[in-house]
XYZ file of C-alpha atoms in Angstrom:
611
model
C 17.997 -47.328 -47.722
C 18.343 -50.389 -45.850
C 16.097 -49.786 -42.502
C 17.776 -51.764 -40.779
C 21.163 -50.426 -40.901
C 22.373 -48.813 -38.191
C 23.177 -45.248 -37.908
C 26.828 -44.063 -38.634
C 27.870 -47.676 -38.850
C 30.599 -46.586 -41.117
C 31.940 -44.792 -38.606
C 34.763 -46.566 -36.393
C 33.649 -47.040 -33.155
C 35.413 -44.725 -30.708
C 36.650 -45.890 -26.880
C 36.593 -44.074 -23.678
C 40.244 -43.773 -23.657
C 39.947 -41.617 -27.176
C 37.798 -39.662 -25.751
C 39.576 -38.942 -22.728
C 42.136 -38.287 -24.743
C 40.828 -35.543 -26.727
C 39.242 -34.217 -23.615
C 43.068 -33.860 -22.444
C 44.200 -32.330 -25.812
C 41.854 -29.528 -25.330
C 42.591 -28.600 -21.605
C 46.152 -27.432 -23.130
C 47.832 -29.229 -19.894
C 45.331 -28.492 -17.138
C 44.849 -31.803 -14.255
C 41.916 -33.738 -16.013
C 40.759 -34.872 -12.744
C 41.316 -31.473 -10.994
C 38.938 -29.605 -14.049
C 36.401 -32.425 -15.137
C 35.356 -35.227 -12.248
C 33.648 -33.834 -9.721
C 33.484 -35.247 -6.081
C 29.683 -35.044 -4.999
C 28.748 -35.003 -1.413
C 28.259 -38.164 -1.083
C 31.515 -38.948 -0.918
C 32.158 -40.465 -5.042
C 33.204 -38.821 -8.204
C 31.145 -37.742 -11.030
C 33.107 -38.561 -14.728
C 32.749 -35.901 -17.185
C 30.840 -38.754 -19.678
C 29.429 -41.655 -19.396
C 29.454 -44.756 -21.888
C 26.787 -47.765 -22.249
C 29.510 -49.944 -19.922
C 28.921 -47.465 -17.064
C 25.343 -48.746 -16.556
C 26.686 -52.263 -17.007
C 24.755 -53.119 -14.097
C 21.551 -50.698 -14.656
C 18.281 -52.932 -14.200
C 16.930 -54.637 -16.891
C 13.497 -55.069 -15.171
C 10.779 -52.684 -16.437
C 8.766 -49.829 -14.959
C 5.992 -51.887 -12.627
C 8.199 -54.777 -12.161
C 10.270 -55.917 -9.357
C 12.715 -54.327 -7.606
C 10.764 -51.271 -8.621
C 13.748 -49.303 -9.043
C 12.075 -47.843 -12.621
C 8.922 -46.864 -11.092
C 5.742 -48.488 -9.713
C 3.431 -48.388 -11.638
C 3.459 -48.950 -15.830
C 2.588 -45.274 -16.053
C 3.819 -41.955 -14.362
C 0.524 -40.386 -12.819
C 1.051 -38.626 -9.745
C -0.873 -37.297 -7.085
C -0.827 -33.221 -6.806
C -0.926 -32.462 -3.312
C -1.307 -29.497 -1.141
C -1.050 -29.106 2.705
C -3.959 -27.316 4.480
C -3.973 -26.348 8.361
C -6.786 -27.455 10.462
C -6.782 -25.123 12.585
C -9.994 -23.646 11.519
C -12.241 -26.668 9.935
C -14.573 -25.126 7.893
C -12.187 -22.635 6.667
C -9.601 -25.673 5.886
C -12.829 -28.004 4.363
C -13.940 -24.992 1.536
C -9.966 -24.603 0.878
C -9.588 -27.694 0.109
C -12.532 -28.146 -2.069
C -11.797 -25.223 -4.209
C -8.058 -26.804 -4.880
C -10.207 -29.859 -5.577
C -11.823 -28.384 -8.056
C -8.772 -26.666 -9.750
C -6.744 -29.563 -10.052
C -5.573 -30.530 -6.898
C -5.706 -34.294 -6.422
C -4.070 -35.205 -3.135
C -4.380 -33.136 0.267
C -2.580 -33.238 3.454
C -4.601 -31.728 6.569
C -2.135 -30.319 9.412
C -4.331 -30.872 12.310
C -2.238 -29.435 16.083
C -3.627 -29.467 19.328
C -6.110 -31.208 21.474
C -9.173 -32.150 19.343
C -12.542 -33.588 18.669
C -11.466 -36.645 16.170
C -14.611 -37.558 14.939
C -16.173 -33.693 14.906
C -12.890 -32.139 13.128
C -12.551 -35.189 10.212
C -16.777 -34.495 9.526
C -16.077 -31.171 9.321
C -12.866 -31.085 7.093
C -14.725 -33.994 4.572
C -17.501 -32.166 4.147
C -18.388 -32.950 0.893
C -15.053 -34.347 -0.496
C -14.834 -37.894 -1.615
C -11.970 -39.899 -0.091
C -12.305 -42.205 -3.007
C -11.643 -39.453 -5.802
C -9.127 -37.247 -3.538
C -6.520 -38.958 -1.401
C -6.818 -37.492 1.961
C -3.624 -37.271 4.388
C -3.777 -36.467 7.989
C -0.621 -35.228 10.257
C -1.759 -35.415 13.535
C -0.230 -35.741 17.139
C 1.175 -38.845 17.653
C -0.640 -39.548 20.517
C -4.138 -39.129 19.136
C -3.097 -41.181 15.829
C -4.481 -44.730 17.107
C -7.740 -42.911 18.110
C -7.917 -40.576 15.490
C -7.647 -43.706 12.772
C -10.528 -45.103 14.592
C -12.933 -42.167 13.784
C -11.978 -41.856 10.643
C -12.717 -45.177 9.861
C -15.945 -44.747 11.529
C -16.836 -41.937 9.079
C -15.769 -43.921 6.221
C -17.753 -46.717 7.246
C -20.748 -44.234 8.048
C -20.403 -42.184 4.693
C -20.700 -45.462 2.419
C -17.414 -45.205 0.962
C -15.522 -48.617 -0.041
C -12.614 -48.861 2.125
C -10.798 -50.459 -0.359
C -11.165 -47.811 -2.549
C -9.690 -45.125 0.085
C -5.986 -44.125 0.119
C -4.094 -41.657 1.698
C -2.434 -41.896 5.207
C -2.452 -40.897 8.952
C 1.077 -40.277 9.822
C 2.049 -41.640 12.888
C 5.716 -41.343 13.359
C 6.970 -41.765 16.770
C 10.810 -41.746 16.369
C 10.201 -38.838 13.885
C 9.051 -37.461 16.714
C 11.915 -38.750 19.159
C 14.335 -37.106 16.516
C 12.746 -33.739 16.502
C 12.070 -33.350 20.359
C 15.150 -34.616 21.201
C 13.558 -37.585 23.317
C 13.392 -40.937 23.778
C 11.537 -43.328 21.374
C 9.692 -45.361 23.817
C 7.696 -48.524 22.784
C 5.302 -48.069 20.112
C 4.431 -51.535 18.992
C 0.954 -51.454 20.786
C 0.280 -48.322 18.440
C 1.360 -49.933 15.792
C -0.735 -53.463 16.259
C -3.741 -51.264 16.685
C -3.056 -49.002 13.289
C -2.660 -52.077 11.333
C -5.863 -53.941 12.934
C -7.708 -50.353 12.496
C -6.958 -50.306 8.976
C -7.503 -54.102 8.042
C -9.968 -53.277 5.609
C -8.817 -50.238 4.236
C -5.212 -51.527 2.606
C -4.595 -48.299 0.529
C -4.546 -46.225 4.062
C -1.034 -46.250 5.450
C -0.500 -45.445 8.754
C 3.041 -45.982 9.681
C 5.402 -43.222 8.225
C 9.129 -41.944 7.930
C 9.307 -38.494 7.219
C 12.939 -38.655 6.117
C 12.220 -34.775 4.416
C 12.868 -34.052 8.379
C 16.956 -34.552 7.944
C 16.180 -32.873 4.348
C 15.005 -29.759 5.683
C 18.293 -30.049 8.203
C 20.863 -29.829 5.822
C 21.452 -33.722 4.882
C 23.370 -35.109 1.474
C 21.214 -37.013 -0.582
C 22.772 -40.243 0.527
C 22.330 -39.289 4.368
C 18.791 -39.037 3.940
C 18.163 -42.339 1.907
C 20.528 -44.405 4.340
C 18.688 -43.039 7.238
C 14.931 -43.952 5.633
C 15.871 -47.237 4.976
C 16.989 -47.623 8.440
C 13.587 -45.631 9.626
C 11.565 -48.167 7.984
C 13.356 -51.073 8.852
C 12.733 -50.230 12.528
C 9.011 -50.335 11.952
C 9.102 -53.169 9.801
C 11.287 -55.169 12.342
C 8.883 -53.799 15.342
C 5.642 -55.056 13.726
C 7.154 -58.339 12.619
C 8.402 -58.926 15.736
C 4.841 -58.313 17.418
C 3.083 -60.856 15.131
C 2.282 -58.498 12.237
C 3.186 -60.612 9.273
C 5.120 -58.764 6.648
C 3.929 -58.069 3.913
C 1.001 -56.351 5.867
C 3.531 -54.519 8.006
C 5.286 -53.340 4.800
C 2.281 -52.190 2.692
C 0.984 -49.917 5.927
C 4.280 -47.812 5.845
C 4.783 -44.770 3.762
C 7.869 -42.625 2.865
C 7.622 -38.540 2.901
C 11.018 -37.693 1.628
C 12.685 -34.378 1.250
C 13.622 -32.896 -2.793
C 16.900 -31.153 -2.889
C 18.023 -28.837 -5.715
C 20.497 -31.443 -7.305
C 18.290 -32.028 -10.151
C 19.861 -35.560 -11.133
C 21.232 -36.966 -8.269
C 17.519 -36.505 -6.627
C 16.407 -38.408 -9.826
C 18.249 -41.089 -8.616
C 17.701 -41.142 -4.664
C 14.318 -41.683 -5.362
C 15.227 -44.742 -8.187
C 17.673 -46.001 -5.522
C 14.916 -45.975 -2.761
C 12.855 -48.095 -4.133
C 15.020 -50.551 -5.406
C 16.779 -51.015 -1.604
C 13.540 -50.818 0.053
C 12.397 -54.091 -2.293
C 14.954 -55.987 -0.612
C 14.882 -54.999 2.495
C 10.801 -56.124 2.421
C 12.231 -59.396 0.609
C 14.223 -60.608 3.670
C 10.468 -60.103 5.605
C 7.944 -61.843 3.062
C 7.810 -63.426 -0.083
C 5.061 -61.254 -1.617
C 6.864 -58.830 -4.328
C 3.824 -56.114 -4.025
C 5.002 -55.592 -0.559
C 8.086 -54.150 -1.276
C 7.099 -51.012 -3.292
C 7.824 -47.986 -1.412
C 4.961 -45.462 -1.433
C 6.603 -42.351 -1.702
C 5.255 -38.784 -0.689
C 8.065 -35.785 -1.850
C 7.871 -32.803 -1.134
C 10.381 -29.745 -2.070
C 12.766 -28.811 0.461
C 12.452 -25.581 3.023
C 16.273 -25.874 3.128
C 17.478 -23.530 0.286
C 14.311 -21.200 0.249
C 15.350 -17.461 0.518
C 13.997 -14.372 1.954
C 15.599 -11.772 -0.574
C 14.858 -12.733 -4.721
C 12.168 -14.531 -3.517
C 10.534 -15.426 -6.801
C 13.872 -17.507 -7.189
C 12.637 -19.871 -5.292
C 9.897 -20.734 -7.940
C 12.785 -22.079 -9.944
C 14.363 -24.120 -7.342
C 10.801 -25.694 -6.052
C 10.172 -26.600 -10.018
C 13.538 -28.031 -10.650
C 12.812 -29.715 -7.534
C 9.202 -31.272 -8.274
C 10.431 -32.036 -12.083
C 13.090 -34.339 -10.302
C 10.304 -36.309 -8.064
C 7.904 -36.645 -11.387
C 10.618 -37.812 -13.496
C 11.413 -40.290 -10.455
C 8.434 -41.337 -10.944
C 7.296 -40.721 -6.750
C 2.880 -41.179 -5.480
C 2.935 -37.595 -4.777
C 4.491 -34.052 -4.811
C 3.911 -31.151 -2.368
C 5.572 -27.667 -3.726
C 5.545 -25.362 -1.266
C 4.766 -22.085 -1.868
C 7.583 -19.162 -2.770
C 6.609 -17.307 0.402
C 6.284 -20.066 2.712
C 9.852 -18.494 4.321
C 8.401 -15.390 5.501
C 4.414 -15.353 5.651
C 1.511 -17.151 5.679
C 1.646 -18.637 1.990
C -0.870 -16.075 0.080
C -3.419 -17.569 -2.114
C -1.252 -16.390 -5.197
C 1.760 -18.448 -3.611
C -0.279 -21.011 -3.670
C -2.411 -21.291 -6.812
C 1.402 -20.745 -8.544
C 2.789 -23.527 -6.424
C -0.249 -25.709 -7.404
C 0.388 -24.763 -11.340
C 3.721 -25.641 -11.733
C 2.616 -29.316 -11.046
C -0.192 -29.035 -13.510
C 2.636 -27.363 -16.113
C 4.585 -30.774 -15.367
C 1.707 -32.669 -16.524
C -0.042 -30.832 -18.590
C 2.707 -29.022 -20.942
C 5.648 -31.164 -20.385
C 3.700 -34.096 -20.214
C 6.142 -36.072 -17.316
C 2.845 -38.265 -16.642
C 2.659 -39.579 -20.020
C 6.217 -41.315 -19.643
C 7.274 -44.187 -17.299
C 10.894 -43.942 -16.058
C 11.817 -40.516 -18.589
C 15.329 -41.273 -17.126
C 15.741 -45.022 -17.579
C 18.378 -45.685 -19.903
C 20.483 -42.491 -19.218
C 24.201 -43.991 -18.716
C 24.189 -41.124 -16.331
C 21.501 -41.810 -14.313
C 22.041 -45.561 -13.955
C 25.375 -44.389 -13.166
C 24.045 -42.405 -10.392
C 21.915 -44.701 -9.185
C 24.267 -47.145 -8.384
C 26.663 -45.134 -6.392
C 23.731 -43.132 -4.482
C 22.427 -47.225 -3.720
C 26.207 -48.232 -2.880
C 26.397 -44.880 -0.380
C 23.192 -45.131 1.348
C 23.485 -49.053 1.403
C 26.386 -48.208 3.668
C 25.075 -46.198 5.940
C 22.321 -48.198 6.404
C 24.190 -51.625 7.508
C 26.491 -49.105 9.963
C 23.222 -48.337 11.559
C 21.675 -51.705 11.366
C 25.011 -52.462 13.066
C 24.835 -50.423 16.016
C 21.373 -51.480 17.000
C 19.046 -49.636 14.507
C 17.719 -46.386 13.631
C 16.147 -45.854 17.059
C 18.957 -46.175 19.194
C 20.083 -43.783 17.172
C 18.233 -41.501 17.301
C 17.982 -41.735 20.999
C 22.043 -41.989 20.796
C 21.890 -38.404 19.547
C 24.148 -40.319 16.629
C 21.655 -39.276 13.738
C 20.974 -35.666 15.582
C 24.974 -35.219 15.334
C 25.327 -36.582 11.996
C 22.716 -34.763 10.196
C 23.838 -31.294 11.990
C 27.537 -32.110 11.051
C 26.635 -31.730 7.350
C 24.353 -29.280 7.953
C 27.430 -27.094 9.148
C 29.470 -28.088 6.081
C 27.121 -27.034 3.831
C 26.357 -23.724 5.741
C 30.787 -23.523 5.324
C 30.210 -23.792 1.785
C 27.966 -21.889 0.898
C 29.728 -18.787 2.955
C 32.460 -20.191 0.758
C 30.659 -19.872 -2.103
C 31.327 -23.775 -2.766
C 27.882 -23.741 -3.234
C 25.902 -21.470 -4.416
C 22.370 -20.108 -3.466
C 21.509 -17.576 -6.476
C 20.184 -14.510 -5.071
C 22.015 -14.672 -1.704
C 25.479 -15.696 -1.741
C 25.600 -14.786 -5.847
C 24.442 -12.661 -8.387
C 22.183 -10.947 -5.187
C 19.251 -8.544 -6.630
C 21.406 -4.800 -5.756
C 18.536 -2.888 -5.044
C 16.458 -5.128 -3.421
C 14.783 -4.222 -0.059
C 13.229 -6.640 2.622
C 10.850 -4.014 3.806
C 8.031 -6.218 6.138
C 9.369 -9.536 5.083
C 10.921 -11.210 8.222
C 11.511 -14.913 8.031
C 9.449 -16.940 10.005
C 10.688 -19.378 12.507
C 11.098 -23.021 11.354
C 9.510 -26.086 12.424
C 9.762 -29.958 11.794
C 7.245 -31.614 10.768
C 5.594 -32.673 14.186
C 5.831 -28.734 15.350
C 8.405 -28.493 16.934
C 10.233 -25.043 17.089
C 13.318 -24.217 15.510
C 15.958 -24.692 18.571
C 13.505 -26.457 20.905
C 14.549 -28.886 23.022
C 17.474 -30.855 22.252
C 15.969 -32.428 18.416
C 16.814 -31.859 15.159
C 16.406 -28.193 14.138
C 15.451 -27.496 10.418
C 17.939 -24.915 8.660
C 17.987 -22.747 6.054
C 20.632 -22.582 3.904
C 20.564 -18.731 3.225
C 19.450 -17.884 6.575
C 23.227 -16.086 7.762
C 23.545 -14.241 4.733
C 19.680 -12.623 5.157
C 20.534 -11.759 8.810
C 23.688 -10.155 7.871
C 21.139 -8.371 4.627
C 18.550 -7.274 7.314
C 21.208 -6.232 9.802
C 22.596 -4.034 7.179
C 19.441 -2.393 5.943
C 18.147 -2.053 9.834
C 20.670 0.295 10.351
C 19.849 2.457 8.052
C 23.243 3.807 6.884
C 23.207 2.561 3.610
C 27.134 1.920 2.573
C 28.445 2.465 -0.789
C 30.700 0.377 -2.045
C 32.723 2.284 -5.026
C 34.524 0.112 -7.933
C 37.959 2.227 -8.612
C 38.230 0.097 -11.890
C 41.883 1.017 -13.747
C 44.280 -0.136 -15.911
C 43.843 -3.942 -18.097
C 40.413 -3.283 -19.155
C 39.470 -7.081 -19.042
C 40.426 -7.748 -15.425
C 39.055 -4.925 -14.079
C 36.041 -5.580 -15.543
C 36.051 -8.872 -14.251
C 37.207 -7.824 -11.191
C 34.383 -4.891 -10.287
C 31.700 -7.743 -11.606
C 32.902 -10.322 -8.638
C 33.513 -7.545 -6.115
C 29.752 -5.961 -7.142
C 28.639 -9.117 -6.602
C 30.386 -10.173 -3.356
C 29.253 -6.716 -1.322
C 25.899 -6.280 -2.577
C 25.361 -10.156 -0.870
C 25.541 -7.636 2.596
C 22.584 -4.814 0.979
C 25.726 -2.326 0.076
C 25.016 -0.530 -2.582
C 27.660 -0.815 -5.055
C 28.629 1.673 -8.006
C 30.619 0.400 -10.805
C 32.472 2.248 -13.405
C 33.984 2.055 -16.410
C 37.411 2.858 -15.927
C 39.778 6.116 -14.720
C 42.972 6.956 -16.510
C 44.302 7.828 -13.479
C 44.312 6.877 -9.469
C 44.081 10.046 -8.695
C 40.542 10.527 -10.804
C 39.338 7.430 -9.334
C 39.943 8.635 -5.623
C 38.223 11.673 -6.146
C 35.110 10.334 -7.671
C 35.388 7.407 -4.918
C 35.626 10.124 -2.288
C 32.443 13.071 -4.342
C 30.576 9.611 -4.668
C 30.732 9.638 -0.400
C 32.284 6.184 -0.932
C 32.013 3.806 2.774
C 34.612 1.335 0.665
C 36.595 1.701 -1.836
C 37.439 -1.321 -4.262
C 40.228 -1.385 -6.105
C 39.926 -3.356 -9.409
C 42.502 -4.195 -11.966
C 44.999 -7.006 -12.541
C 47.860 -8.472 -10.391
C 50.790 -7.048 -12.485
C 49.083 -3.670 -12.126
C 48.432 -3.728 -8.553
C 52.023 -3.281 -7.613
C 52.004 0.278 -9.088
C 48.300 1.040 -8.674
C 47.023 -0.401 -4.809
C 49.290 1.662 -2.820
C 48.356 5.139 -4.057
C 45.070 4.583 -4.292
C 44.717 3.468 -0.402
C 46.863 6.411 0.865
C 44.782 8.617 -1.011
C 41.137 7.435 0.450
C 42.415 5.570 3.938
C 41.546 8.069 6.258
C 37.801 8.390 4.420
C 36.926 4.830 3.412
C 37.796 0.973 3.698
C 40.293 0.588 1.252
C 39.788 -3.412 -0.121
C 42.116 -4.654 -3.084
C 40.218 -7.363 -5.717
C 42.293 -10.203 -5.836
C 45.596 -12.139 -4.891
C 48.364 -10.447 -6.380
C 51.712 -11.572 -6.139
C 52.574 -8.093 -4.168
C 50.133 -8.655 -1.306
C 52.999 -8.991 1.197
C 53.976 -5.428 -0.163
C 50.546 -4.252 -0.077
C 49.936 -5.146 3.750
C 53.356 -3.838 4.711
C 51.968 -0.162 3.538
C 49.064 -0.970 5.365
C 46.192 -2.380 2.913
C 44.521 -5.005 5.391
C 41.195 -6.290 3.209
C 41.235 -8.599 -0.328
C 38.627 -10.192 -1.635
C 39.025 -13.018 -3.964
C 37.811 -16.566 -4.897
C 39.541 -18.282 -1.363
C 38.350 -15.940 1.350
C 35.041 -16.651 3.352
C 32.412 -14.383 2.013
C 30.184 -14.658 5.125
C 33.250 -13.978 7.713
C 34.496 -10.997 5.172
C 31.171 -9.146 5.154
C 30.916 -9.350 8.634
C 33.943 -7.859 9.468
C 33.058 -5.300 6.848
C 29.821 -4.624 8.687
C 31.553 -4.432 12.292
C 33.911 -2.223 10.288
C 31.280 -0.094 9.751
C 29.289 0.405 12.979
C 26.721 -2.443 11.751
């Protein structure tokens, strides 16, 4: 065999109409758009398939290489990183040396309230080598200038090389601004001092976006990207405009962005990033190294649940897969427990693992850029670039991204599609397994209550007029808890007759859609008569009553059914049927089917019931 003959080359070569077209044969006359392009978010459509002349314009540079949109660095190592309170120092310091020693590479002290700089950083470095481990500090913004200072002071006084120490102080002051609901104020004397602080330490970065902010607050993927790049910008333009040249200004800033659960379009944000960040730092110096955005990621607090709780391993993992194959500095997981308790040490060593399963069974760090080359990714990186590019010169446009902030324009932005999402998801437009779908039936909350949110620089959930962090599933769990606080326990019975198909289909949805509220729901096989099912509905001490079979059937079946249980239960028909007008003039008020608002329905249904 001739090597180097290509594969199938006696094959004819098929086009993207052909394929279309087949695509079309087999949907036996359904819309083509309406069943296979999907409209993301971000406001452009997703094809079905993708061909080698959809990434046309995919880069041809090479992981390491300028505009850095393939990665970095020539290789794919990461940082593993873990975030530690320092509330208690010596507690925090033999914490973090025991994740130290099982694997850990990266950690991220959370250090609130008025301190001791130079006593708390002695005491949480005792005995860890900011050379081997790179250490990150969140601290008040008002004690980051001084709080640099001692730290390099210990540096300096330990022996270590500060050109060998990485890691960041994160001072943030329109981060702040956004999450207090205040206004920015000057910071460019902070910021000449962080960058004169850390002269000799160039790995330290000290100016940061923490974009995972509007993450954790509902924002599309595009949102969040447009509004870094205008978060950095603002800093950039600041120092630059103080003297800072820059290409020092850019190499002291660092990104800590937010991982949502869209596996591939979060592939591509962070692909996207870098690339627009590289020339954005191009139109303030001419040194290429300058423009590659450090980026910290860290799995989002947004669509963690309360109930099925171990479901959220899956997300964070899908999650952190995305970053590594994105090829980001670092990755924080948090923990599967972080919604409703102190993370546990379990929580944590699992949270830590599934990083070290990344590297160490799937191998993600051996491969530069895994997704480089996918027609579909290049695809997607493109648009999510072309989106976020957009939003980006409309803030530029209005005066940057701290007017607005201070505007209130990002606050209202950010908590408009927060809201949408919140729609869809009582909508069931999108789906959060566990809460809005497929819910665990017999599941319990017991002790867990969730635990009030925060943004990253401590504010409360609600405080103030900032940015409040959401979660996703948070209505649904209050309407769960609500339900099982009352104690009553309703039973939702499945009066499944007639075609066996639909009302099979039928019970599954309806089983599905009650038990989202704690109801416990009984399904059955099938009666051969109303009559049977009534009576087993009504021995069964049924709260509701479902009836499930199929719209033809419905017209004979609904009707006697609800007269025979409507003084003892909510009667509630699965479906649309032709005959609803029929149905509600004899009285049946409740259907459940794909269209109605699960969230609204279930609360009715609980009001209904003296919930």
């Amino acid at each position: 065999m001739d090597t180097n003959e290509k594969l199938f080359s006696e094959f004819p070569p098929v086009t993207a109409d052909e394929w279309k077209g087949k695509i079309i044969e087999d949907l036996k006359g359904a819309d083509y758009d309406k069943k296979m392009i999907w409209r993301t978010n971000e406001g452009f459509n997703v094809q079905p398939f993708y061909r080698k002349e959809d990434a046309a314009n995919a880069t041809a540079s090479l992981p390491g290489e300028y505009p850095y949109t393939r990665g970095n660095r020539a290789d794919n190592k990461w940082l593993i990183r873990i975030e530690i309170p320092a509330g208690e120092p010596a507690a925090a310091n033999e914490k973090a040396k025991k994740m130290i020693k099982e694997g850990v590479t990266a950690i991220g002290f959370k250090v609130r309230g008025k301190i001791d700089a130079g006593t708390l950083i002695a005491q949480l470095l005792d005995g860890i080598d900011p050379q081997a481990t790179e250490v990150n500090f969140d601290v008040c913004q008002k004690c980051a200038v001084d709080f640099t200072k001692q730290l390099i002071a210990y540096y300096e006084k330990q022996g270590y090389a500060l050109d060998k120490v990485g890691g960041s102080v994160n001072y943030d002051p329109i981060g702040k601004a956004l999450c207090k609901g205040t206004e920015v104020g000057d910071f460019t004397a902070n910021i000449k001092q962080l960058v004169d602080i850390t002269a000799q330490a160039p790995a330290l970065r000290t100016i940061n976006v923490n974009s995972a902010k509007i993450c954790n607050s509902g924002a599309y993927i595009s949102q969040e990207l447009g509004c870094a790049l205008a978060w950095g910008n603002e800093y950039l333009d600041t120092a630059t405009a103080a003297g800072i040249p820059g290409d020092v200004a850019a190499k002291n800033i660092k990104f800590n962005m937010g991982i949502s659960s869209n596996f591939f379009m979060e592939i591509a944000k962070f692909r996207a990033a870098r690339m627009l960040w590289a020339k954005i730092v191009e139109q303030y110096t001419p040194d290429k190294e300058a423009g590659k955005m450090i980026i910290h990621a860290e799995t989002t607090a947004f669509n963690l649940t309360l109930f099925d709780p171990y479901v959220n391993m899956l997300r964070t993992q899908t999650e952190a897969m995305s970053a590594a194959i994105a090829g980001v500095e670092s990755i924080t997981v948090k923990p599967y427990d972080s919604v409703y308790e102190t993370p546990t040490d379990f929580a944590e060593r699992i949270a830590k693992n599934q990083q070290l399963i990344l590297k160490h069974e799937s191998h993600l760090d051996v491969v530069a850029d895994p997704a480089g080359g996918s027609y579909y990714v290049e695809s997607l990186t493109a648009s999510i670039a072309s989106q976020a590019w957009k939003l980006f010169l409309d803030i530029e446009n209005e005066g940057g991204f701290g007017k607005a902030v201070e505007s209130g324009k990002i606050k209202e932005a950010i908590e408009a599609s927060g809201r949408e999402r919140l729609t869809a998801l009582a909508r069931r437009k999108e789906i959060l397994l566990g809460t809005n779908q497929y819910p665990n039936f017999t599941e319990t909350a017991g002790e867990r209550k969730p635990l009030s949110t925060a943004c990253g620089c401590g504010c409360s959930n609600g405080e103030g007029n900032g940015l409040s962090p959401l979660r996703l599933g948070e209505e649904f769990e209050q309407l769960r808890l609500a339900t099982e606080a009352s104690g009553k326990h309703p039973k939702a019975f499945m009066l499944t007759i007639g075609n066996l198909a639909m009302r099979q289909a039928r019970a599954q949805f309806s089983c599905n859609f009650l038990a989202a509220a704690g109801y416990e729901v009984i399904d059955n096989l099938g009666f051969k008569s109303v009559e049977e099912g009534a009576k087993a509905a009504m021995d069964a001490n049924a709260d509701i009553v479902v009836i499930c079979s199929s719209d033809d059937e419905y017209a004979e079946y609904a009707v006697p059914a609800y007269e025979a249980v409507k003084e003892k239960a909510i009667f509630i028909v699965a479906g649309a049927p032709a005959c609803s007008d029929e149905l509600k003039a004899a009285g049946i008020e409740n259907f459940i089917h794909v269209r109605v608002n699960v969230l609204d329905t279930l609360k009715a249904l609980n009001t209904k019931l003296g919930i």
